[in-house]
């Protein structure tokens, strides 16, 4: 358990703790959720729901895993539940892109680099969920295979297989664009 979180849990100061968790992991969770739902408004709504669920469940957190891992598990489950829901299957959200506007100070090189990263992110977003999540955690969050296995509740061998297959799909998809 993170040292800063232990004090809040020990004193049952959950309001302050949830504020700290949202400050520390809010953007990270929002980006993770976006990789699942591919719609910024829906991702923002689900992220709020995730933090509400986190707040309501703080008393169950036992410190066996990192707080970050526990929160990611809640987020993944919430996203998968949403993807199975009636709303998702019957309402077609707009296919918006993640909005990250370049600043006026960016150089031409930085703009080109950002465009290339955007194309790669777009290719990752279009992978099936099982492949998308391992790529996201490995490359964007820099987690180890074992950490990904714990978060996704599958064996390390399965994570490696999904990683290999995801790379093949990305390579094939990016070649088609060229």
PDB file of C-alpha atoms in Angstrom:
ATOM      1  CA  UNK A   1       0.000   0.000   0.000  1.00  0.00           C
ATOM      2  CA  UNK A   2       1.239   3.500  -0.785  1.00  0.00           C
ATOM      3  CA  UNK A   3       2.501   5.271   2.346  1.00  0.00           C
ATOM      4  CA  UNK A   4       0.375   8.353   1.733  1.00  0.00           C
ATOM      5  CA  UNK A   5      -2.802   6.250   1.434  1.00  0.00           C
ATOM      6  CA  UNK A   6      -2.160   4.136   4.535  1.00  0.00           C
ATOM      7  CA  UNK A   7      -2.615   7.072   6.913  1.00  0.00           C
ATOM      8  CA  UNK A   8      -5.972   8.031   5.406  1.00  0.00           C
ATOM      9  CA  UNK A   9      -7.231   4.447   5.480  1.00  0.00           C
ATOM     10  CA  UNK A  10      -6.061   3.967   9.043  1.00  0.00           C
ATOM     11  CA  UNK A  11      -7.922   7.092  10.203  1.00  0.00           C
ATOM     12  CA  UNK A  12     -10.885   6.317   7.891  1.00  0.00           C
ATOM     13  CA  UNK A  13     -10.550   9.770   6.309  1.00  0.00           C
ATOM     14  CA  UNK A  14     -12.055   8.534   3.038  1.00  0.00           C
ATOM     15  CA  UNK A  15     -13.084  11.974   1.724  1.00  0.00           C
ATOM     16  CA  UNK A  16      -9.522  13.230   1.801  1.00  0.00           C
ATOM     17  CA  UNK A  17      -8.234   9.928   0.444  1.00  0.00           C
ATOM     18  CA  UNK A  18     -10.590   9.951  -2.550  1.00  0.00           C
ATOM     19  CA  UNK A  19      -9.496  13.526  -3.318  1.00  0.00           C
ATOM     20  CA  UNK A  20      -5.868  12.398  -3.245  1.00  0.00           C
ATOM     21  CA  UNK A  21      -6.625   9.334  -5.388  1.00  0.00           C
ATOM     22  CA  UNK A  22      -8.459  11.441  -7.967  1.00  0.00           C
ATOM     23  CA  UNK A  23      -5.601  13.950  -8.024  1.00  0.00           C
ATOM     24  CA  UNK A  24      -2.965  11.224  -8.354  1.00  0.00           C
ATOM     25  CA  UNK A  25      -4.709   8.844 -10.790  1.00  0.00           C
ATOM     26  CA  UNK A  26      -7.558  10.795 -12.424  1.00  0.00           C
ATOM     27  CA  UNK A  27      -5.940  11.448 -15.799  1.00  0.00           C
ATOM     28  CA  UNK A  28      -4.425   7.978 -15.902  1.00  0.00           C
ATOM     29  CA  UNK A  29      -7.799   6.309 -15.280  1.00  0.00           C
ATOM     30  CA  UNK A  30      -9.519   8.574 -17.819  1.00  0.00           C
ATOM     31  CA  UNK A  31      -7.020   7.561 -20.502  1.00  0.00           C
ATOM     32  CA  UNK A  32      -7.380   3.885 -19.591  1.00  0.00           C
ATOM     33  CA  UNK A  33     -11.178   4.112 -19.817  1.00  0.00           C
ATOM     34  CA  UNK A  34     -10.903   5.900 -23.155  1.00  0.00           C
ATOM     35  CA  UNK A  35      -8.905   2.980 -24.553  1.00  0.00           C
ATOM     36  CA  UNK A  36     -11.916   0.782 -23.835  1.00  0.00           C
ATOM     37  CA  UNK A  37     -14.864   2.976 -24.861  1.00  0.00           C
ATOM     38  CA  UNK A  38     -13.219   5.171 -27.545  1.00  0.00           C
ATOM     39  CA  UNK A  39     -15.451   8.134 -26.756  1.00  0.00           C
ATOM     40  CA  UNK A  40     -14.245  11.012 -24.607  1.00  0.00           C
ATOM     41  CA  UNK A  41     -17.625  11.957 -23.063  1.00  0.00           C
ATOM     42  CA  UNK A  42     -18.412   8.350 -22.197  1.00  0.00           C
ATOM     43  CA  UNK A  43     -14.905   7.935 -20.781  1.00  0.00           C
ATOM     44  CA  UNK A  44     -15.385  10.988 -18.564  1.00  0.00           C
ATOM     45  CA  UNK A  45     -18.757   9.698 -17.331  1.00  0.00           C
ATOM     46  CA  UNK A  46     -17.378   6.229 -16.612  1.00  0.00           C
ATOM     47  CA  UNK A  47     -14.358   7.712 -14.844  1.00  0.00           C
ATOM     48  CA  UNK A  48     -16.693   9.573 -12.485  1.00  0.00           C
ATOM     49  CA  UNK A  49     -18.581   6.332 -11.859  1.00  0.00           C
ATOM     50  CA  UNK A  50     -15.295   4.544 -11.167  1.00  0.00           C
ATOM     51  CA  UNK A  51     -14.277   7.071  -8.529  1.00  0.00           C
ATOM     52  CA  UNK A  52     -17.712   6.856  -6.901  1.00  0.00           C
ATOM     53  CA  UNK A  53     -17.366   3.072  -6.812  1.00  0.00           C
ATOM     54  CA  UNK A  54     -13.825   3.441  -5.455  1.00  0.00           C
ATOM     55  CA  UNK A  55     -15.066   5.747  -2.679  1.00  0.00           C
ATOM     56  CA  UNK A  56     -17.826   3.330  -1.729  1.00  0.00           C
ATOM     57  CA  UNK A  57     -15.352   0.428  -1.688  1.00  0.00           C
ATOM     58  CA  UNK A  58     -12.430   2.049   0.147  1.00  0.00           C
ATOM     59  CA  UNK A  59     -13.351   0.216   3.338  1.00  0.00           C
ATOM     60  CA  UNK A  60     -12.756  -3.098   1.494  1.00  0.00           C
ATOM     61  CA  UNK A  61      -9.255  -2.207   0.305  1.00  0.00           C
ATOM     62  CA  UNK A  62      -6.923  -4.491   2.251  1.00  0.00           C
ATOM     63  CA  UNK A  63      -3.515  -3.425   0.929  1.00  0.00           C
ATOM     64  CA  UNK A  64      -2.656  -6.787  -0.674  1.00  0.00           C
ATOM     65  CA  UNK A  65      -2.019  -4.990  -3.962  1.00  0.00           C
ATOM     66  CA  UNK A  66      -0.974  -1.448  -4.727  1.00  0.00           C
ATOM     67  CA  UNK A  67      -3.774   1.093  -4.551  1.00  0.00           C
ATOM     68  CA  UNK A  68      -3.114   1.880  -8.212  1.00  0.00           C
ATOM     69  CA  UNK A  69      -3.557  -1.774  -9.190  1.00  0.00           C
ATOM     70  CA  UNK A  70      -6.762  -2.018  -7.143  1.00  0.00           C
ATOM     71  CA  UNK A  71      -8.124   1.115  -8.821  1.00  0.00           C
ATOM     72  CA  UNK A  72      -7.200  -0.182 -12.301  1.00  0.00           C
ATOM     73  CA  UNK A  73      -9.028  -3.429 -11.550  1.00  0.00           C
ATOM     74  CA  UNK A  74     -12.163  -1.434 -10.644  1.00  0.00           C
ATOM     75  CA  UNK A  75     -11.786   0.606 -13.843  1.00  0.00           C
ATOM     76  CA  UNK A  76     -11.317  -2.446 -16.066  1.00  0.00           C
ATOM     77  CA  UNK A  77     -14.328  -4.191 -14.566  1.00  0.00           C
ATOM     78  CA  UNK A  78     -16.451  -1.053 -14.955  1.00  0.00           C
ATOM     79  CA  UNK A  79     -15.388  -0.717 -18.603  1.00  0.00           C
ATOM     80  CA  UNK A  80     -16.082  -4.358 -19.397  1.00  0.00           C
ATOM     81  CA  UNK A  81     -19.503  -4.093 -17.722  1.00  0.00           C
ATOM     82  CA  UNK A  82     -20.231  -1.027 -19.821  1.00  0.00           C
ATOM     83  CA  UNK A  83     -19.157  -2.782 -23.024  1.00  0.00           C
ATOM     84  CA  UNK A  84     -21.648  -5.583 -22.204  1.00  0.00           C
ATOM     85  CA  UNK A  85     -24.450  -3.146 -21.349  1.00  0.00           C
ATOM     86  CA  UNK A  86     -27.576  -2.341 -23.319  1.00  0.00           C
ATOM     87  CA  UNK A  87     -26.472   1.301 -23.632  1.00  0.00           C
ATOM     88  CA  UNK A  88     -23.259   0.400 -25.389  1.00  0.00           C
ATOM     89  CA  UNK A  89     -24.816  -2.185 -27.688  1.00  0.00           C
ATOM     90  CA  UNK A  90     -27.798  -0.012 -28.707  1.00  0.00           C
ATOM     91  CA  UNK A  91     -26.545   3.561 -28.631  1.00  0.00           C
ATOM     92  CA  UNK A  92     -23.943   4.586 -31.172  1.00  0.00           C
ATOM     93  CA  UNK A  93     -21.682   7.280 -29.739  1.00  0.00           C
ATOM     94  CA  UNK A  94     -19.880   9.621 -32.066  1.00  0.00           C
ATOM     95  CA  UNK A  95     -16.434   8.427 -33.046  1.00  0.00           C
ATOM     96  CA  UNK A  96     -14.616  11.326 -31.460  1.00  0.00           C
ATOM     97  CA  UNK A  97     -10.888  11.511 -31.060  1.00  0.00           C
ATOM     98  CA  UNK A  98      -9.047  12.280 -27.858  1.00  0.00           C
ATOM     99  CA  UNK A  99      -8.692  16.047 -27.791  1.00  0.00           C
ATOM    100  CA  UNK A 100      -5.211  17.195 -26.995  1.00  0.00           C
ATOM    101  CA  UNK A 101      -4.651  20.507 -28.747  1.00  0.00           C
ATOM    102  CA  UNK A 102      -1.063  21.498 -29.559  1.00  0.00           C
ATOM    103  CA  UNK A 103       0.287  24.657 -27.956  1.00  0.00           C
ATOM    104  CA  UNK A 104       1.456  27.550 -30.087  1.00  0.00           C
ATOM    105  CA  UNK A 105       5.036  27.043 -28.888  1.00  0.00           C
ATOM    106  CA  UNK A 106       5.391  23.554 -30.374  1.00  0.00           C
ATOM    107  CA  UNK A 107       7.970  23.112 -33.075  1.00  0.00           C
ATOM    108  CA  UNK A 108       7.273  21.454 -36.403  1.00  0.00           C
ATOM    109  CA  UNK A 109       9.148  18.379 -35.158  1.00  0.00           C
ATOM    110  CA  UNK A 110       6.954  18.189 -32.043  1.00  0.00           C
ATOM    111  CA  UNK A 111       3.782  18.482 -34.139  1.00  0.00           C
ATOM    112  CA  UNK A 112       4.954  15.679 -36.488  1.00  0.00           C
ATOM    113  CA  UNK A 113       5.925  13.510 -33.512  1.00  0.00           C
ATOM    114  CA  UNK A 114       2.537  14.113 -31.891  1.00  0.00           C
ATOM    115  CA  UNK A 115       0.808  13.173 -35.175  1.00  0.00           C
ATOM    116  CA  UNK A 116       2.782   9.904 -35.369  1.00  0.00           C
ATOM    117  CA  UNK A 117       1.919   9.118 -31.737  1.00  0.00           C
ATOM    118  CA  UNK A 118      -1.708   9.886 -32.492  1.00  0.00           C
ATOM    119  CA  UNK A 119      -1.679   7.423 -35.412  1.00  0.00           C
ATOM    120  CA  UNK A 120      -0.119   4.753 -33.196  1.00  0.00           C
ATOM    121  CA  UNK A 121      -2.607   5.443 -30.404  1.00  0.00           C
ATOM    122  CA  UNK A 122      -5.434   5.244 -32.933  1.00  0.00           C
ATOM    123  CA  UNK A 123      -4.124   1.878 -34.165  1.00  0.00           C
ATOM    124  CA  UNK A 124      -3.942   0.604 -30.572  1.00  0.00           C
ATOM    125  CA  UNK A 125      -7.479   1.861 -29.853  1.00  0.00           C
ATOM    126  CA  UNK A 126      -8.795  -0.153 -32.807  1.00  0.00           C
ATOM    127  CA  UNK A 127      -7.403  -3.441 -31.487  1.00  0.00           C
ATOM    128  CA  UNK A 128      -9.792  -5.886 -29.781  1.00  0.00           C
ATOM    129  CA  UNK A 129     -10.060  -5.185 -26.023  1.00  0.00           C
ATOM    130  CA  UNK A 130      -7.911  -8.144 -24.875  1.00  0.00           C
ATOM    131  CA  UNK A 131      -5.024  -6.990 -27.039  1.00  0.00           C
ATOM    132  CA  UNK A 132      -5.590  -3.294 -26.450  1.00  0.00           C
ATOM    133  CA  UNK A 133      -5.337  -3.575 -22.672  1.00  0.00           C
ATOM    134  CA  UNK A 134      -2.013  -5.450 -22.649  1.00  0.00           C
ATOM    135  CA  UNK A 135      -0.463  -3.015 -25.133  1.00  0.00           C
ATOM    136  CA  UNK A 136      -1.768  -0.061 -23.160  1.00  0.00           C
ATOM    137  CA  UNK A 137      -0.443  -1.320 -19.824  1.00  0.00           C
ATOM    138  CA  UNK A 138       2.906  -2.462 -21.215  1.00  0.00           C
ATOM    139  CA  UNK A 139       3.822   0.478 -23.416  1.00  0.00           C
ATOM    140  CA  UNK A 140       1.825   3.418 -22.113  1.00  0.00           C
ATOM    141  CA  UNK A 141       1.923   2.594 -18.382  1.00  0.00           C
ATOM    142  CA  UNK A 142       5.230   0.667 -18.519  1.00  0.00           C
ATOM    143  CA  UNK A 143       4.028  -2.250 -16.403  1.00  0.00           C
ATOM    144  CA  UNK A 144       5.708  -5.644 -16.326  1.00  0.00           C
ATOM    145  CA  UNK A 145       4.093  -8.796 -17.703  1.00  0.00           C
ATOM    146  CA  UNK A 146       3.451 -10.023 -14.139  1.00  0.00           C
ATOM    147  CA  UNK A 147       1.789  -6.748 -13.134  1.00  0.00           C
ATOM    148  CA  UNK A 148      -0.427  -6.869 -16.229  1.00  0.00           C
ATOM    149  CA  UNK A 149      -1.344 -10.471 -15.421  1.00  0.00           C
ATOM    150  CA  UNK A 150      -2.445  -9.438 -11.904  1.00  0.00           C
ATOM    151  CA  UNK A 151      -4.473  -6.480 -13.182  1.00  0.00           C
ATOM    152  CA  UNK A 152      -6.179  -8.412 -15.970  1.00  0.00           C
ATOM    153  CA  UNK A 153      -6.655 -11.581 -13.882  1.00  0.00           C
ATOM    154  CA  UNK A 154      -4.990 -13.874 -16.386  1.00  0.00           C
ATOM    155  CA  UNK A 155      -1.776 -15.897 -16.524  1.00  0.00           C
ATOM    156  CA  UNK A 156       1.536 -14.312 -17.523  1.00  0.00           C
ATOM    157  CA  UNK A 157       1.703 -16.693 -20.484  1.00  0.00           C
ATOM    158  CA  UNK A 158      -1.666 -15.418 -21.681  1.00  0.00           C
ATOM    159  CA  UNK A 159      -0.428 -11.838 -21.411  1.00  0.00           C
ATOM    160  CA  UNK A 160       2.649 -12.722 -23.487  1.00  0.00           C
ATOM    161  CA  UNK A 161       0.501 -14.424 -26.124  1.00  0.00           C
ATOM    162  CA  UNK A 162      -1.854 -11.455 -26.295  1.00  0.00           C
ATOM    163  CA  UNK A 163       1.108  -9.106 -26.519  1.00  0.00           C
ATOM    164  CA  UNK A 164       2.616 -11.050 -29.405  1.00  0.00           C
ATOM    165  CA  UNK A 165      -0.709 -11.198 -31.254  1.00  0.00           C
ATOM    166  CA  UNK A 166      -1.363  -7.488 -30.624  1.00  0.00           C
ATOM    167  CA  UNK A 167       2.034  -6.583 -32.064  1.00  0.00           C
ATOM    168  CA  UNK A 168       1.280  -8.667 -35.157  1.00  0.00           C
ATOM    169  CA  UNK A 169      -2.066  -6.920 -35.603  1.00  0.00           C
ATOM    170  CA  UNK A 170      -0.491  -3.484 -35.101  1.00  0.00           C
ATOM    171  CA  UNK A 171       2.302  -4.231 -37.541  1.00  0.00           C
ATOM    172  CA  UNK A 172      -0.176  -5.448 -40.180  1.00  0.00           C
ATOM    173  CA  UNK A 173      -2.495  -2.490 -39.575  1.00  0.00           C
ATOM    174  CA  UNK A 174       0.244   0.117 -39.756  1.00  0.00           C
ATOM    175  CA  UNK A 175       1.676  -1.432 -42.951  1.00  0.00           C
ATOM    176  CA  UNK A 176      -1.747  -1.102 -44.592  1.00  0.00           C
ATOM    177  CA  UNK A 177      -1.788   2.623 -43.824  1.00  0.00           C
ATOM    178  CA  UNK A 178       1.545   3.163 -45.580  1.00  0.00           C
TER     179      UNK A 178
END
